[in-house]
Amino acid sequence: MKRNLSLEKKNVKAAKTKWPDKQIARFIPLLRELTSTHRLSVAAGDIILLNGGWYVTHSGLLRLARRSRCTGIHVQPTLAFCDPCEKRWAFEATVYKSRGCRGFVGFGDADPSNVSSLVHGAEMRVAETRAVNRALRKAYGIGICSVEEIGSLVETPQASGESKKLPSQPANGNYGGPKVRDRLCQIIRQHQLDPNLVKSYATDFCGVQALRAAKREQVEAFVVHLADWAQKDRNALPCQLNSYLPTERGAA
């Protein structure tokens, strides 16, 4: 308890120094809660403030797994969804919290359309990192995105020439506003996709536990990504969606 209180004080001080904004005060309560629950350190780079929210970094997730004595992480490419020529990669990661754990599974994909221009050429590494991050978040109940997963998504609509100016996200679950929702429904109908599987894929893509928690920029980026994939490789898309069919592997 004393150690957590000490870390909490250090985190608050580091946060106020690193983000010297008058608005920082409203983010402090959640920072205290995250410190108490997961012992994340601002100074060590475990957690950062990004776009009005706290996000756990890749190194923060790995340190959490180490403190929790994670027994192993197995990562492998999902070859059916990999296309080196198109720089499209997909990975599956499984986190084992203990020797008797059946594993927590996470999937990650990356291609030039859904990563920042700063990491073009490193799509394979990005996909692998996303898969590991998502598996770790499932294993340890981290309900906040990892920055490596969502940091570049807001750039995708700009790159495609589409506007980011959408209506404010309502509280009734109309994700991203009516224009984005209607576009998503159109893609689902046009390509005869399972809406429940699309929703599961969107939740994973946005790195949130519930789709209503996603930012509208994230949902817009997902719609752009889904439309692009459906147009370029319609046969592979259902296979990706089928990976979100309910299984028993996600339970420890």
Short mmCIF file of C-alpha atoms in Angstrom, two decimals, residues 24-176:
data_model
loop_
_atom_site.label_atom_id
_atom_site.label_comp_id
_atom_site.label_asym_id
_atom_site.label_seq_id
_atom_site.Cartn_x
_atom_site.Cartn_y
_atom_site.Cartn_z
CA ILE A 24 -4.29 18.11 -16.38
CA ALA A 25 -6.19 18.20 -13.08
CA ARG A 26 -9.19 16.42 -14.58
CA PHE A 27 -7.02 13.47 -15.66
CA ILE A 28 -5.40 12.96 -12.24
CA PRO A 29 -8.18 10.82 -10.63
CA LEU A 30 -7.95 8.19 -13.38
CA LEU A 31 -4.15 8.30 -13.18
CA ARG A 32 -4.37 7.55 -9.44
CA GLU A 33 -6.70 4.62 -10.13
CA LEU A 34 -4.42 3.18 -12.82
CA THR A 35 -1.43 3.55 -10.53
CA SER A 36 -3.19 1.75 -7.70
CA THR A 37 -4.49 -1.06 -9.89
CA HIS A 38 -1.62 -1.69 -12.28
CA ARG A 39 1.39 0.16 -10.78
CA LEU A 40 2.08 1.98 -14.04
CA SER A 41 4.82 4.61 -14.03
CA VAL A 42 4.69 7.91 -15.91
CA ALA A 43 8.43 8.47 -15.51
CA ALA A 44 9.23 5.04 -16.92
CA GLY A 45 7.02 5.65 -19.95
CA ASP A 46 4.42 3.02 -19.00
CA ILE A 47 1.56 5.43 -19.59
CA ILE A 48 1.15 8.70 -21.49
CA LEU A 49 -1.54 11.32 -21.98
CA LEU A 50 -2.73 11.32 -25.58
CA ASN A 51 -5.75 13.00 -27.18
CA GLY A 52 -7.50 13.49 -23.87
CA GLY A 53 -6.93 10.02 -22.41
CA TRP A 54 -4.38 7.81 -20.71
CA TYR A 55 -2.79 5.16 -22.94
CA VAL A 56 -0.57 2.28 -21.92
CA THR A 57 2.57 1.85 -24.02
CA HIS A 58 4.00 -1.39 -25.31
CA SER A 59 6.80 -1.28 -22.74
CA GLY A 60 4.24 -0.60 -20.01
CA LEU A 61 2.25 -3.69 -20.94
CA LEU A 62 5.39 -5.83 -21.01
CA ARG A 63 6.49 -4.56 -17.60
CA LEU A 64 3.03 -5.31 -16.22
CA ALA A 65 3.26 -8.86 -17.57
CA ARG A 66 6.69 -9.29 -16.01
CA ARG A 67 5.51 -8.05 -12.60
CA SER A 68 2.58 -10.44 -12.84
CA ARG A 69 4.98 -13.31 -13.63
CA CYS A 70 3.59 -14.05 -17.08
CA THR A 71 4.91 -17.45 -18.15
CA GLY A 72 5.13 -16.73 -21.86
CA ILE A 73 3.94 -15.03 -25.03
CA HIS A 74 3.67 -16.99 -28.27
CA VAL A 75 3.47 -15.01 -31.52
CA GLN A 76 2.99 -16.35 -35.02
CA PRO A 77 2.00 -14.87 -38.39
CA THR A 78 -1.46 -15.58 -39.73
CA LEU A 79 -0.23 -16.58 -43.16
CA ALA A 80 -3.66 -16.55 -44.83
CA PHE A 81 -3.82 -12.79 -44.28
CA CYS A 82 -0.20 -11.91 -45.05
CA ASP A 83 0.84 -10.45 -48.39
CA PRO A 84 4.48 -9.27 -48.40
CA CYS A 85 4.07 -7.69 -51.84
CA GLU A 86 1.27 -5.46 -50.54
CA LYS A 87 3.08 -4.98 -47.19
CA ARG A 88 0.07 -6.48 -45.45
CA TRP A 89 0.75 -8.50 -42.32
CA ALA A 90 -1.35 -10.22 -39.67
CA PHE A 91 -0.20 -11.88 -36.45
CA GLU A 92 -1.76 -13.92 -33.66
CA ALA A 93 -0.37 -13.60 -30.14
CA THR A 94 -1.21 -15.78 -27.14
CA VAL A 95 -0.38 -14.71 -23.58
CA TYR A 96 -0.03 -17.37 -20.88
CA LYS A 97 -0.44 -15.90 -17.40
CA SER A 98 0.50 -19.14 -15.67
CA ARG A 99 1.52 -22.71 -16.48
CA GLY A 100 -2.07 -23.87 -16.39
CA CYS A 101 -3.48 -20.94 -18.39
CA ARG A 102 -5.13 -21.86 -21.69
CA GLY A 103 -4.09 -18.55 -23.18
CA PHE A 104 -5.49 -15.12 -24.02
CA VAL A 105 -5.46 -14.48 -27.77
CA GLY A 106 -5.04 -11.21 -29.61
CA PHE A 107 -4.83 -10.46 -33.33
CA GLY A 108 -3.01 -7.61 -35.03
CA ASP A 109 -2.87 -6.51 -38.63
CA ALA A 110 -1.03 -3.71 -40.41
CA ASP A 111 -0.60 -2.41 -43.94
CA PRO A 112 0.32 0.99 -45.41
CA SER A 113 -3.31 2.14 -45.17
CA ASN A 114 -3.62 1.80 -41.38
CA VAL A 115 -0.19 2.80 -40.07
CA SER A 116 1.52 6.15 -39.83
CA SER A 117 3.71 7.23 -42.73
CA LEU A 118 6.54 7.38 -40.17
CA VAL A 119 6.59 3.58 -39.92
CA HIS A 120 6.01 2.63 -43.56
CA GLY A 121 8.28 -0.30 -44.28
CA ALA A 122 7.87 -1.67 -40.76
CA GLU A 123 4.31 -2.95 -41.11
CA MET A 124 5.28 -6.47 -40.03
CA ARG A 125 6.66 -5.20 -36.72
CA VAL A 126 3.59 -3.02 -36.18
CA ALA A 127 1.23 -5.95 -36.75
CA GLU A 128 3.21 -8.12 -34.34
CA THR A 129 3.20 -5.39 -31.68
CA ARG A 130 -0.54 -4.83 -32.05
CA ALA A 131 -1.24 -8.54 -31.62
CA VAL A 132 0.92 -8.76 -28.48
CA ASN A 133 -0.62 -5.59 -27.01
CA ARG A 134 -4.17 -6.80 -27.54
CA ALA A 135 -3.43 -10.20 -26.02
CA LEU A 136 -1.77 -8.56 -23.00
CA ARG A 137 -4.71 -6.22 -22.50
CA LYS A 138 -7.12 -9.14 -22.52
CA ALA A 139 -4.96 -11.11 -20.10
CA TYR A 140 -4.54 -8.32 -17.54
CA GLY A 141 -7.78 -6.41 -17.96
CA ILE A 142 -6.32 -3.22 -19.39
CA GLY A 143 -9.34 -1.33 -20.69
CA ILE A 144 -7.30 1.39 -22.35
CA CYS A 145 -5.63 1.28 -25.73
CA SER A 146 -1.95 0.91 -26.29
CA VAL A 147 -0.55 3.94 -28.10
CA GLU A 148 1.20 1.73 -30.67
CA GLU A 149 -2.21 0.43 -31.75
CA ILE A 150 -4.07 3.70 -32.23
CA GLY A 151 -1.46 6.42 -32.53
CA SER A 152 -1.61 6.69 -36.31
CA LEU A 153 -5.25 5.97 -37.01
CA VAL A 154 -6.32 9.60 -37.01
CA GLU A 155 -4.04 10.16 -40.00
CA THR A 156 -5.76 7.62 -42.22
CA PRO A 157 -8.80 9.70 -43.25
CA GLN A 158 -6.57 12.65 -44.12
CA ALA A 159 -4.36 10.46 -46.28
CA SER A 160 -7.37 9.30 -48.26
CA GLY A 161 -8.64 12.84 -48.72
CA GLU A 162 -11.70 12.39 -46.52
CA SER A 163 -12.79 14.95 -43.95
CA LYS A 164 -12.33 14.37 -40.24
CA LYS A 165 -15.03 16.88 -39.31
CA LEU A 166 -17.79 14.68 -37.97
CA PRO A 167 -20.64 15.41 -35.58
CA SER A 168 -19.89 14.96 -31.91
CA GLN A 169 -20.18 11.34 -30.79
CA PRO A 170 -23.51 10.85 -29.00
CA ALA A 171 -23.93 8.78 -25.87
CA ASN A 172 -26.50 6.42 -27.41
CA GLY A 173 -24.00 4.27 -29.28
CA ASN A 174 -24.23 5.86 -32.74
CA TYR A 175 -20.52 5.49 -33.23
CA GLY A 176 -18.81 8.32 -35.04
#
